[in-house]
Each structure stands twice: as structure tokens, then as C-alpha cells.
Amino acid sequence: MEPTNDEQLLLTDDEVIAIAARRESFWPTVFPSVDVEDRDALVNATFRGLRSLVARELADDAAVPVASVAKLADTACGRTDVISVYVGDDGFQRASLAMASAHYRSGNEWLLETISPAGLHGFSWCSQENTVRYLQMLLDAALLAEVPKSAEPDAPLLRLCIAFGERDGATVLAARPRQAQQVQLGRDGKASGPPSAVTGINAEVQRLALR
């Protein structure tokens, strides 16, 4: 059943994996409830996802997705130029699923995908202006946040990371209280050099998002 224009479309990990598998492609986000390194787990998720899409009337009996789901697949499948938001550690690696989202540019509109720790993916369409401002606000909030007084002195302080995907890796802007940095990650996800301090981070967000 097609959602109306003002509804957020919700899909499970299984359903998203099934949509990508049907296209013999990949979906460039995380799947909290599925071990993507396990081939059997992926195959089982694909079958569960196809069955669920048909049961929810998001695909026909031949597992052909409805138009709104097909549009998501057209926009996201196989993309490397995705903007990913996540909570990172000192090595700029994903350290938590407390916050996870992906942003896909499609002409003058953007697809926003939020991913919950339980593996529920929410999709909505946004303007370019709102997308850029949202990313800027996330980094601003991380910069201005206060370190909890209850935090242990030697406890690692996580950071809000925004990775601007590229063919061979990603440029990452990261922020935590009173510190903004930029680093280049290779295809293996590891930093290719030391991070550098960033001033004017809002302008850098706009430059990287719209390049």
C-alpha cells in the first residue's frame, strides 16, 4: 500500500536488504539486526524481507516494489556518495547506534534515512536547504554540549561524525565539546593521516554536501 506524501515510510533491516538484493546491488547503511558478514544471515534476511514487503502490500506477488519503494531503491542502491551521520570514537569509527542516519542527494531534493538501534529504517524527503541546515545543527549541538559532570576523567569522549562519502573513502567532519576536526578515511575506513582542526565548520558542511 502506497504511503501518502506526508507519511514517513518505515522499513525493517530485512526489507531493505531484500530490496537491494532484488536489484543485485547493495544498500550503503548499517543493519543493526543482521550480521552482514554472514552469508546465511543475509540470505535469510532477504527471504524474510521479500515476504514482509508482499504482506505489507509494498510489493506485488512477484515481489516487484510499489512506486514509492522503487524510488527509494533508485536513490540509494549502490551509492558511495552518501552522507552518513554516526557516533564515533577517537579513531572516527562507529562506536554506537544511538544515532545513525544517511542522506542521499537526488537532484534538488534529498532522501533522509534514519536507522534505529532495533533495525527500523525511516525514510522521508527533504529540501536541500533543510538537509544542509540539519547537518550544521547537529555539529553545532555537539560543539556546544557540556561534558557530563558524572563522566570519569579518563573515559573516552565520543564525537558526532558526519562522513561525506566518496568513491575511495570519505571526508569526515567530527565534533565534540569545544573541538571540531576533519579527517580523510580510506576505503578500509581507517584514517589516512592525522585529523586537522576545523574553523568555520558550517561553511565546510555546505561545501562538502553540495560539491
Coordinates of N, CA and C in Angstrom, one line a residue:
M1 N 0.9 -1.2 0.0 CA 0.0 0.0 0.0 C 0.9 1.2 0.0
E2 N 0.7 2.1 -0.9 CA 1.5 3.3 -1.0 C 1.2 4.3 0.1
P3 N 2.3 4.8 0.8 CA 2.1 5.8 1.8 C 1.7 7.1 1.1
T4 N 1.0 8.0 1.9 CA 0.7 9.3 1.4 C 1.9 10.2 1.5
N5 N 1.9 11.4 0.8 CA 3.1 12.2 0.7 C 3.6 12.7 2.1
D6 N 2.7 12.8 3.1 CA 3.1 13.4 4.4 C 3.5 12.3 5.4
E7 N 3.5 11.0 4.9 CA 3.9 9.9 5.8 C 5.3 9.5 5.6
Q8 N 5.9 9.1 6.8 CA 7.3 8.6 6.7 C 7.2 7.1 6.4
L9 N 7.9 6.6 5.4 CA 7.9 5.2 5.1 C 8.9 4.5 6.0
L10 N 8.4 3.4 6.7 CA 9.2 2.6 7.6 C 9.5 1.3 7.0
L11 N 10.7 0.8 7.0 CA 11.1 -0.5 6.6 C 12.0 -1.1 7.6
T12 N 12.0 -2.4 7.6 CA 12.9 -3.2 8.5 C 14.2 -3.4 7.8
D13 N 15.2 -3.9 8.6 CA 16.5 -4.3 8.1 C 16.3 -5.3 7.0
D14 N 15.4 -6.3 7.3 CA 15.2 -7.4 6.3 C 14.6 -6.9 5.0
E15 N 13.7 -5.9 5.1 CA 13.1 -5.4 3.9 C 14.0 -4.6 3.1
V16 N 14.9 -3.8 3.7 CA 15.9 -3.0 3.0 C 16.9 -3.9 2.3
I17 N 17.3 -4.9 3.0 CA 18.3 -5.9 2.4 C 17.6 -6.6 1.2
A18 N 16.4 -7.0 1.3 CA 15.7 -7.6 0.2 C 15.5 -6.7 -1.0
I19 N 15.3 -5.5 -0.8 CA 15.1 -4.5 -1.9 C 16.4 -4.4 -2.7
A20 N 17.5 -4.3 -1.9 CA 18.9 -4.2 -2.6 C 19.2 -5.5 -3.3
A21 N 18.9 -6.7 -2.6 CA 19.3 -8.0 -3.2 C 18.5 -8.2 -4.5
R22 N 17.3 -7.8 -4.5 CA 16.5 -8.0 -5.7 C 17.1 -7.2 -6.9
R23 N 17.8 -6.2 -6.6 CA 18.5 -5.4 -7.7 C 19.9 -5.8 -7.9
E24 N 20.3 -6.9 -7.1 CA 21.7 -7.3 -7.2 C 22.7 -6.2 -6.9
S25 N 22.3 -5.4 -5.9 CA 23.1 -4.3 -5.5 C 23.3 -4.3 -4.0
F26 N 23.8 -3.2 -3.5 CA 24.0 -3.1 -2.0 C 23.3 -1.8 -1.5
W27 N 23.0 -1.8 -0.2 CA 22.4 -0.6 0.4 C 23.5 0.0 1.4
P28 N 23.8 1.2 1.2 CA 25.0 1.7 1.9 C 24.8 2.2 3.3
T29 N 24.0 1.5 4.1 CA 23.9 1.9 5.5 C 24.1 0.7 6.4
V30 N 23.8 0.9 7.7 CA 24.0 -0.2 8.7 C 22.7 -1.0 8.9
F31 N 22.9 -2.2 9.3 CA 21.8 -3.1 9.6 C 21.9 -3.7 11.0
P32 N 21.4 -3.0 12.0 CA 21.7 -3.4 13.4 C 21.3 -4.8 13.7
S33 N 20.2 -5.4 13.1 CA 19.7 -6.7 13.5 C 20.2 -7.8 12.6
V34 N 21.1 -7.6 11.6 CA 21.5 -8.6 10.7 C 23.0 -8.6 10.6
D35 N 23.7 -9.7 10.8 CA 25.1 -9.9 10.6 C 25.4 -9.9 9.1
V36 N 25.8 -8.8 8.6 CA 26.0 -8.7 7.1 C 27.3 -9.5 6.7
E37 N 28.1 -9.9 7.6 CA 29.3 -10.7 7.3 C 29.0 -12.1 7.1
D38 N 27.8 -12.5 7.5 CA 27.3 -13.9 7.5 C 26.4 -14.1 6.3
R39 N 26.9 -14.9 5.3 CA 26.1 -15.0 4.1 C 24.7 -15.7 4.3
D40 N 24.7 -16.7 5.2 CA 23.4 -17.3 5.5 C 22.4 -16.3 6.1
A41 N 23.0 -15.5 7.0 CA 22.1 -14.5 7.7 C 21.5 -13.5 6.6
L42 N 22.3 -13.1 5.6 CA 21.9 -12.2 4.6 C 20.8 -12.9 3.7
V43 N 21.0 -14.2 3.4 CA 20.0 -14.9 2.6 C 18.7 -15.0 3.3
N44 N 18.8 -15.4 4.6 CA 17.6 -15.5 5.4 C 16.9 -14.1 5.5
A45 N 17.6 -13.1 5.7 CA 17.0 -11.7 5.8 C 16.4 -11.4 4.5
T46 N 16.9 -11.7 3.4 CA 16.3 -11.4 2.1 C 15.0 -12.1 1.9
F47 N 14.9 -13.4 2.3 CA 13.6 -14.1 2.2 C 12.6 -13.5 3.1
R48 N 13.0 -13.2 4.3 CA 12.1 -12.6 5.3 C 11.6 -11.3 4.8
G49 N 12.5 -10.5 4.2 CA 12.2 -9.2 3.7 C 11.2 -9.2 2.6
L50 N 11.5 -10.1 1.6 CA 10.6 -10.2 0.4 C 9.2 -10.6 0.9
R51 N 9.1 -11.5 1.8 CA 7.8 -12.0 2.3 C 7.1 -10.8 3.0
S52 N 7.8 -10.1 3.8 CA 7.2 -9.0 4.5 C 6.7 -7.9 3.6
L53 N 7.5 -7.5 2.6 CA 7.1 -6.5 1.6 C 5.8 -6.9 0.9
V54 N 5.7 -8.1 0.5 CA 4.4 -8.6 -0.1 C 3.3 -8.5 0.9
A55 N 3.5 -9.0 2.1 CA 2.4 -9.0 3.1 C 2.0 -7.6 3.4
R56 N 2.9 -6.6 3.4 CA 2.5 -5.2 3.7 C 2.0 -4.5 2.5
E57 N 1.9 -5.1 1.4 CA 1.5 -4.5 0.1 C 2.4 -3.4 -0.3
L58 N 3.7 -3.6 0.0 CA 4.7 -2.7 -0.5 C 5.4 -3.3 -1.7
A59 N 5.0 -4.5 -2.1 CA 5.4 -5.2 -3.3 C 4.3 -6.1 -3.8
D60 N 4.3 -6.4 -5.1 CA 3.2 -7.3 -5.6 C 3.6 -8.7 -5.3
D61 N 2.8 -9.6 -5.8 CA 3.0 -11.1 -5.6 C 4.3 -11.6 -6.2
A62 N 4.8 -10.8 -7.2 CA 6.1 -11.2 -7.8 C 7.3 -10.5 -7.1
A63 N 7.0 -9.8 -6.0 CA 8.0 -9.1 -5.2 C 8.5 -7.8 -5.9
V64 N 7.7 -7.3 -6.9 CA 8.0 -6.0 -7.5 C 7.6 -4.9 -6.6
P65 N 8.5 -4.0 -6.2 CA 8.1 -3.0 -5.2 C 7.1 -2.0 -5.8
V66 N 6.3 -1.4 -4.9 CA 5.4 -0.3 -5.4 C 6.3 0.9 -5.7
A67 N 5.7 2.0 -6.3 CA 6.5 3.1 -6.8 C 7.3 3.8 -5.7
S68 N 6.7 4.0 -4.6 CA 7.4 4.8 -3.5 C 8.7 4.0 -3.0
V69 N 8.6 2.7 -2.9 CA 9.7 1.9 -2.5 C 10.8 1.8 -3.7
A70 N 10.3 1.7 -4.9 CA 11.2 1.7 -6.0 C 12.0 3.0 -6.1
K71 N 11.4 4.1 -5.8 CA 12.0 5.4 -5.8 C 13.2 5.4 -4.7
L72 N 12.9 4.8 -3.6 CA 14.0 4.7 -2.6 C 15.2 3.9 -3.1
A73 N 14.9 2.8 -3.8 CA 15.9 2.0 -4.3 C 16.7 2.7 -5.4
D74 N 16.0 3.4 -6.3 CA 16.6 4.2 -7.3 C 17.6 5.2 -6.7
T75 N 17.2 5.7 -5.6 CA 18.0 6.8 -5.0 C 19.2 6.3 -4.2
A76 N 19.0 5.1 -3.5 CA 20.1 4.7 -2.5 C 20.9 3.5 -3.0
C77 N 20.4 2.6 -3.7 CA 21.1 1.4 -4.1 C 22.5 1.7 -4.8
G78 N 23.5 1.1 -4.3 CA 24.8 1.2 -5.0 C 25.5 2.5 -4.8
R79 N 25.0 3.4 -4.0 CA 25.6 4.7 -3.8 C 26.9 4.7 -2.9
T80 N 27.9 5.4 -3.3 CA 29.1 5.6 -2.4 C 29.1 7.1 -1.9
D81 N 28.4 8.0 -2.6 CA 28.4 9.4 -2.3 C 27.3 9.7 -1.3
V82 N 27.3 8.9 -0.2 CA 26.2 9.1 0.8 C 26.8 9.9 2.0
I83 N 26.0 10.7 2.6 CA 26.4 11.4 3.8 C 25.9 10.6 5.0
S84 N 26.8 10.2 5.8 CA 26.4 9.3 6.9 C 26.7 10.0 8.3
V85 N 25.7 10.0 9.1 CA 25.8 10.6 10.5 C 25.9 9.4 11.5
Y86 N 26.9 9.5 12.4 CA 27.1 8.4 13.4 C 27.8 9.0 14.6
V87 N 27.8 8.2 15.6 CA 28.6 8.5 16.8 C 29.9 7.7 16.7
G88 N 31.0 8.4 16.8 CA 32.3 7.8 16.5 C 33.2 7.9 17.7
D89 N 34.3 7.1 17.7 CA 35.3 7.0 18.7 C 36.5 7.9 18.3
D90 N 37.6 7.7 19.0 CA 38.8 8.5 18.7 C 39.4 8.2 17.4
G91 N 39.1 7.0 16.8 CA 39.6 6.6 15.5 C 38.6 6.9 14.4
F92 N 37.5 7.6 14.8 CA 36.5 8.0 13.8 C 35.7 6.8 13.3
Q93 N 35.7 5.7 14.1 CA 34.9 4.5 13.7 C 33.6 4.6 14.5
R94 N 32.6 3.9 13.9 CA 31.3 3.9 14.5 C 31.4 3.2 15.9
A95 N 30.9 3.9 17.0 CA 31.0 3.4 18.3 C 29.7 3.1 19.0
S96 N 28.6 3.5 18.3 CA 27.3 3.4 18.9 C 26.3 3.5 17.8
L97 N 25.1 2.9 18.0 CA 24.0 3.0 17.1 C 22.9 4.0 17.7
A98 N 23.3 4.7 18.7 CA 22.4 5.7 19.4 C 21.9 6.7 18.4
M99 N 22.7 7.1 17.4 CA 22.3 8.0 16.3 C 22.9 7.5 15.0
A100 N 22.1 7.3 14.1 CA 22.5 6.9 12.7 C 21.6 7.3 11.7
S101 N 22.1 8.0 10.7 CA 21.2 8.4 9.6 C 22.1 8.5 8.3
A102 N 21.4 8.5 7.2 CA 22.1 8.6 5.9 C 21.3 9.6 5.0
H103 N 22.0 10.4 4.2 CA 21.4 11.4 3.4 C 21.9 11.3 2.0
Y104 N 20.9 11.2 1.0 CA 21.2 10.9 -0.4 C 20.7 12.1 -1.2
R105 N 21.6 12.6 -2.0 CA 21.1 13.7 -2.9 C 20.5 13.2 -4.1
S106 N 19.4 13.8 -4.6 CA 18.7 13.3 -5.8 C 18.2 14.6 -6.5
G107 N 19.0 15.2 -7.3 CA 18.6 16.5 -7.9 C 18.5 17.5 -6.9
N108 N 17.4 18.2 -6.8 CA 17.2 19.3 -5.8 C 16.6 18.8 -4.5
E109 N 16.3 17.5 -4.4 CA 15.7 17.0 -3.1 C 16.7 16.0 -2.5
W110 N 16.5 15.7 -1.3 CA 17.3 14.8 -0.6 C 16.5 13.7 0.1
L111 N 17.0 12.5 0.1 CA 16.3 11.4 0.9 C 17.0 11.3 2.2
L112 N 16.2 11.4 3.3 CA 16.7 11.2 4.6 C 16.4 9.8 5.1
E113 N 17.4 9.0 5.6 CA 17.1 7.7 6.1 C 17.6 7.7 7.6
T114 N 16.8 7.4 8.5 CA 17.2 7.2 9.9 C 17.1 5.8 10.2
I115 N 18.1 5.3 11.0 CA 18.2 3.9 11.4 C 18.2 3.8 12.9
S116 N 17.2 3.0 13.4 CA 17.1 2.9 14.9 C 18.0 1.7 15.3
P117 N 18.4 1.6 16.6 CA 19.2 0.5 17.1 C 18.5 -0.8 16.9
A118 N 17.2 -0.8 16.8 CA 16.4 -2.1 16.6 C 16.4 -2.5 15.1
G119 N 16.9 -1.7 14.2 CA 16.9 -2.0 12.8 C 15.7 -1.6 12.0
L120 N 15.1 -0.5 12.4 CA 14.0 0.1 11.7 C 14.5 1.4 11.0
H121 N 14.2 1.4 9.7 CA 14.7 2.4 8.8 C 13.5 3.3 8.4
G122 N 13.6 4.6 8.7 CA 12.6 5.6 8.4 C 13.0 6.5 7.2
F123 N 12.2 6.7 6.2 CA 12.5 7.4 5.0 C 11.6 8.6 4.9
S124 N 12.2 9.7 4.5 CA 11.4 10.9 4.2 C 12.2 11.8 3.2
W125 N 11.5 12.6 2.5 CA 12.1 13.5 1.5 C 12.2 14.9 2.0
C126 N 13.4 15.6 1.8 CA 13.7 16.9 2.4 C 14.2 17.8 1.3
S127 N 14.1 19.1 1.6 CA 14.8 20.0 0.6 C 16.3 20.1 0.9
Q128 N 17.0 20.6 -0.1 CA 18.4 20.8 0.1 C 18.8 21.7 1.2
E129 N 18.1 22.8 1.3 CA 18.3 23.8 2.4 C 18.1 23.1 3.8
N130 N 17.0 22.4 3.9 CA 16.8 21.8 5.2 C 17.8 20.7 5.6
T131 N 18.3 20.0 4.6 CA 19.2 18.9 4.8 C 20.6 19.5 5.3
V132 N 21.0 20.6 4.6 CA 22.3 21.2 5.0 C 22.2 21.8 6.4
R133 N 21.1 22.5 6.6 CA 20.9 23.1 7.9 C 20.8 22.1 9.1
Y134 N 20.2 20.9 8.8 CA 20.1 19.9 9.8 C 21.5 19.4 10.1
L135 N 22.3 19.1 9.1 CA 23.7 18.7 9.4 C 24.5 19.7 10.2
Q136 N 24.3 20.9 9.8 CA 25.0 22.0 10.5 C 24.6 22.1 12.0
M137 N 23.3 21.9 12.2 CA 22.8 22.0 13.6 C 23.3 20.8 14.5
L138 N 23.4 19.6 13.9 CA 24.0 18.5 14.6 C 25.4 18.8 15.1
L139 N 26.2 19.3 14.2 CA 27.6 19.6 14.6 C 27.7 20.8 15.6
D140 N 26.8 21.8 15.4 CA 26.8 22.9 16.4 C 26.4 22.4 17.8
A141 N 25.4 21.5 17.8 CA 25.0 21.0 19.1 C 26.1 20.2 19.8
A142 N 26.8 19.4 19.0 CA 27.9 18.6 19.6 C 29.0 19.5 20.1
L143 N 29.3 20.6 19.4 CA 30.4 21.5 19.8 C 30.0 22.3 21.1
L144 N 28.7 22.6 21.3 CA 28.3 23.4 22.4 C 27.8 22.5 23.6
A145 N 27.9 21.2 23.4 CA 27.4 20.3 24.5 C 28.4 20.4 25.7
E146 N 27.8 20.1 26.9 CA 28.6 20.1 28.1 C 29.0 18.7 28.4
V147 N 30.3 18.5 28.8 CA 30.7 17.1 29.3 C 30.0 16.8 30.6
P148 N 29.3 15.7 30.7 CA 28.6 15.3 31.9 C 29.5 15.3 33.1
K149 N 29.1 15.9 34.2 CA 29.9 16.0 35.4 C 30.2 14.6 36.0
S150 N 29.3 13.7 35.7 CA 29.5 12.3 36.2 C 30.5 11.5 35.4
A151 N 30.9 12.1 34.3 CA 31.9 11.3 33.5 C 33.2 11.1 34.2
E152 N 33.7 9.9 34.0 CA 35.0 9.5 34.5 C 36.1 10.4 33.8
P153 N 37.1 10.8 34.6 CA 38.1 11.7 34.0 C 38.8 11.0 32.8
D154 N 39.1 9.7 32.8 CA 39.8 9.1 31.7 C 38.8 8.4 30.7
A155 N 37.5 8.6 30.9 CA 36.6 7.9 30.0 C 36.7 8.5 28.6
P156 N 36.7 7.7 27.5 CA 36.7 8.2 26.2 C 35.5 9.1 25.9
L157 N 35.8 10.2 25.2 CA 34.7 11.1 24.9 C 34.3 10.9 23.4
L158 N 33.1 10.4 23.2 CA 32.7 10.2 21.8 C 32.4 11.5 21.0
R159 N 32.3 11.3 19.8 CA 32.1 12.5 18.9 C 31.0 12.3 17.9
L160 N 30.4 13.3 17.5 CA 29.4 13.3 16.4 C 30.1 13.4 15.1
C161 N 30.0 12.4 14.2 CA 30.7 12.3 13.0 C 29.7 12.4 11.8
I162 N 30.1 13.2 10.8 CA 29.4 13.2 9.5 C 30.4 12.9 8.4
A163 N 30.2 11.7 7.8 CA 31.1 11.2 6.7 C 30.5 11.6 5.4
F164 N 31.2 12.3 4.6 CA 30.8 12.6 3.2 C 31.4 11.6 2.3
G165 N 30.7 10.7 1.8 CA 31.2 9.5 1.1 C 31.7 9.9 -0.3
E166 N 32.8 9.2 -0.6 CA 33.5 9.4 -1.9 C 33.8 8.0 -2.5
R167 N 34.2 7.9 -3.7 CA 34.5 6.6 -4.3 C 35.5 5.8 -3.5
D168 N 36.6 6.5 -3.0 CA 37.7 5.8 -2.4 C 37.7 6.0 -0.9
G169 N 36.6 6.4 -0.2 CA 36.6 6.6 1.2 C 35.6 7.7 1.6
A170 N 36.0 8.6 2.5 CA 35.1 9.6 3.0 C 35.9 10.7 3.6
T171 N 35.4 11.9 3.5 CA 35.8 13.0 4.3 C 34.9 13.2 5.5
V172 N 35.5 13.2 6.7 CA 34.7 13.2 7.9 C 34.9 14.5 8.7
L173 N 33.7 15.1 9.0 CA 33.7 16.2 10.0 C 33.2 15.7 11.3
A174 N 34.0 16.0 12.3 CA 33.6 15.4 13.7 C 33.7 16.5 14.7
A175 N 32.7 16.4 15.6 CA 32.6 17.5 16.7 C 32.3 16.8 18.0
R176 N 32.9 17.4 19.0 CA 32.6 17.1 20.4 C 32.8 18.4 21.2
P177 N 32.5 18.4 22.5 CA 32.5 19.7 23.1 C 33.8 20.5 22.9
R178 N 33.7 21.7 22.3 CA 34.8 22.6 22.0 C 35.9 22.1 21.1
Q179 N 35.6 21.1 20.3 CA 36.6 20.6 19.4 C 35.9 20.1 18.1
A180 N 36.4 20.7 16.9 CA 35.9 20.3 15.6 C 37.1 19.9 14.8
Q181 N 37.0 18.7 14.1 CA 38.1 18.2 13.4 C 37.6 17.6 12.0
Q182 N 38.6 17.5 11.1 CA 38.3 16.9 9.8 C 39.4 15.9 9.5
V183 N 39.0 14.7 9.0 CA 39.9 13.7 8.7 C 39.5 13.0 7.4
Q184 N 40.4 12.4 6.7 CA 40.2 11.6 5.5 C 40.2 10.1 5.8
L185 N 39.2 9.4 5.5 CA 39.2 8.0 5.7 C 39.3 7.3 4.4
G186 N 40.1 6.2 4.4 CA 40.3 5.4 3.1 C 39.2 4.4 2.9
R187 N 39.3 3.6 1.9 CA 38.2 2.7 1.6 C 38.0 1.7 2.7
D188 N 39.1 1.4 3.5 CA 39.1 0.5 4.6 C 38.5 1.1 5.9
G189 N 38.1 2.4 5.8 CA 37.5 3.1 6.9 C 38.5 3.6 7.9
K190 N 39.8 3.5 7.6 CA 40.8 4.0 8.6 C 41.4 5.3 8.1
A191 N 41.8 6.1 9.1 CA 42.3 7.5 8.7 C 43.6 7.4 7.9
S192 N 43.7 8.2 6.9 CA 44.9 8.2 6.1 C 46.0 9.1 6.6
G193 N 45.6 9.9 7.7 CA 46.6 10.8 8.3 C 45.9 11.4 9.5
P194 N 46.6 12.2 10.3 CA 46.1 12.8 11.5 C 45.0 13.8 11.2
P195 N 44.0 13.9 12.1 CA 42.9 14.9 11.9 C 43.5 16.3 12.0
S196 N 42.8 17.2 11.3 CA 43.1 18.6 11.4 C 42.0 19.4 12.0
A197 N 42.3 20.5 12.7 CA 41.3 21.3 13.3 C 40.5 22.1 12.2
V198 N 39.2 22.3 12.5 CA 38.3 23.0 11.6 C 37.8 24.2 12.2
T199 N 37.9 25.3 11.5 CA 37.1 26.5 11.8 C 36.1 26.8 10.7
G200 N 35.0 27.5 11.1 CA 34.0 27.7 10.1 C 33.4 26.4 9.6
I201 N 33.0 25.6 10.6 CA 32.5 24.2 10.2 C 31.2 24.3 9.5
N202 N 30.4 25.2 9.7 CA 29.1 25.3 8.9 C 29.4 25.5 7.4
A203 N 30.3 26.4 7.1 CA 30.7 26.6 5.7 C 31.3 25.3 5.1
E204 N 32.0 24.6 5.9 CA 32.6 23.3 5.4 C 31.5 22.3 5.1
V205 N 30.5 22.2 6.0 CA 29.4 21.3 5.8 C 28.7 21.6 4.4
Q206 N 28.5 22.9 4.2 CA 27.8 23.3 2.9 C 28.7 22.9 1.7
R207 N 30.0 23.2 1.8 CA 30.9 22.9 0.7 C 30.9 21.4 0.4
L208 N 31.0 20.6 1.4 CA 31.1 19.2 1.2 C 29.8 18.5 0.7
A209 N 28.7 19.0 1.3 CA 27.4 18.5 0.9 C 27.0 18.8 -0.5
L210 N 27.4 20.0 -1.0 CA 27.0 20.4 -2.3 C 28.0 20.4 -3.4
R211 N 29.1 19.7 -3.1 CA 30.2 19.7 -4.2 C 29.8 18.8 -5.3

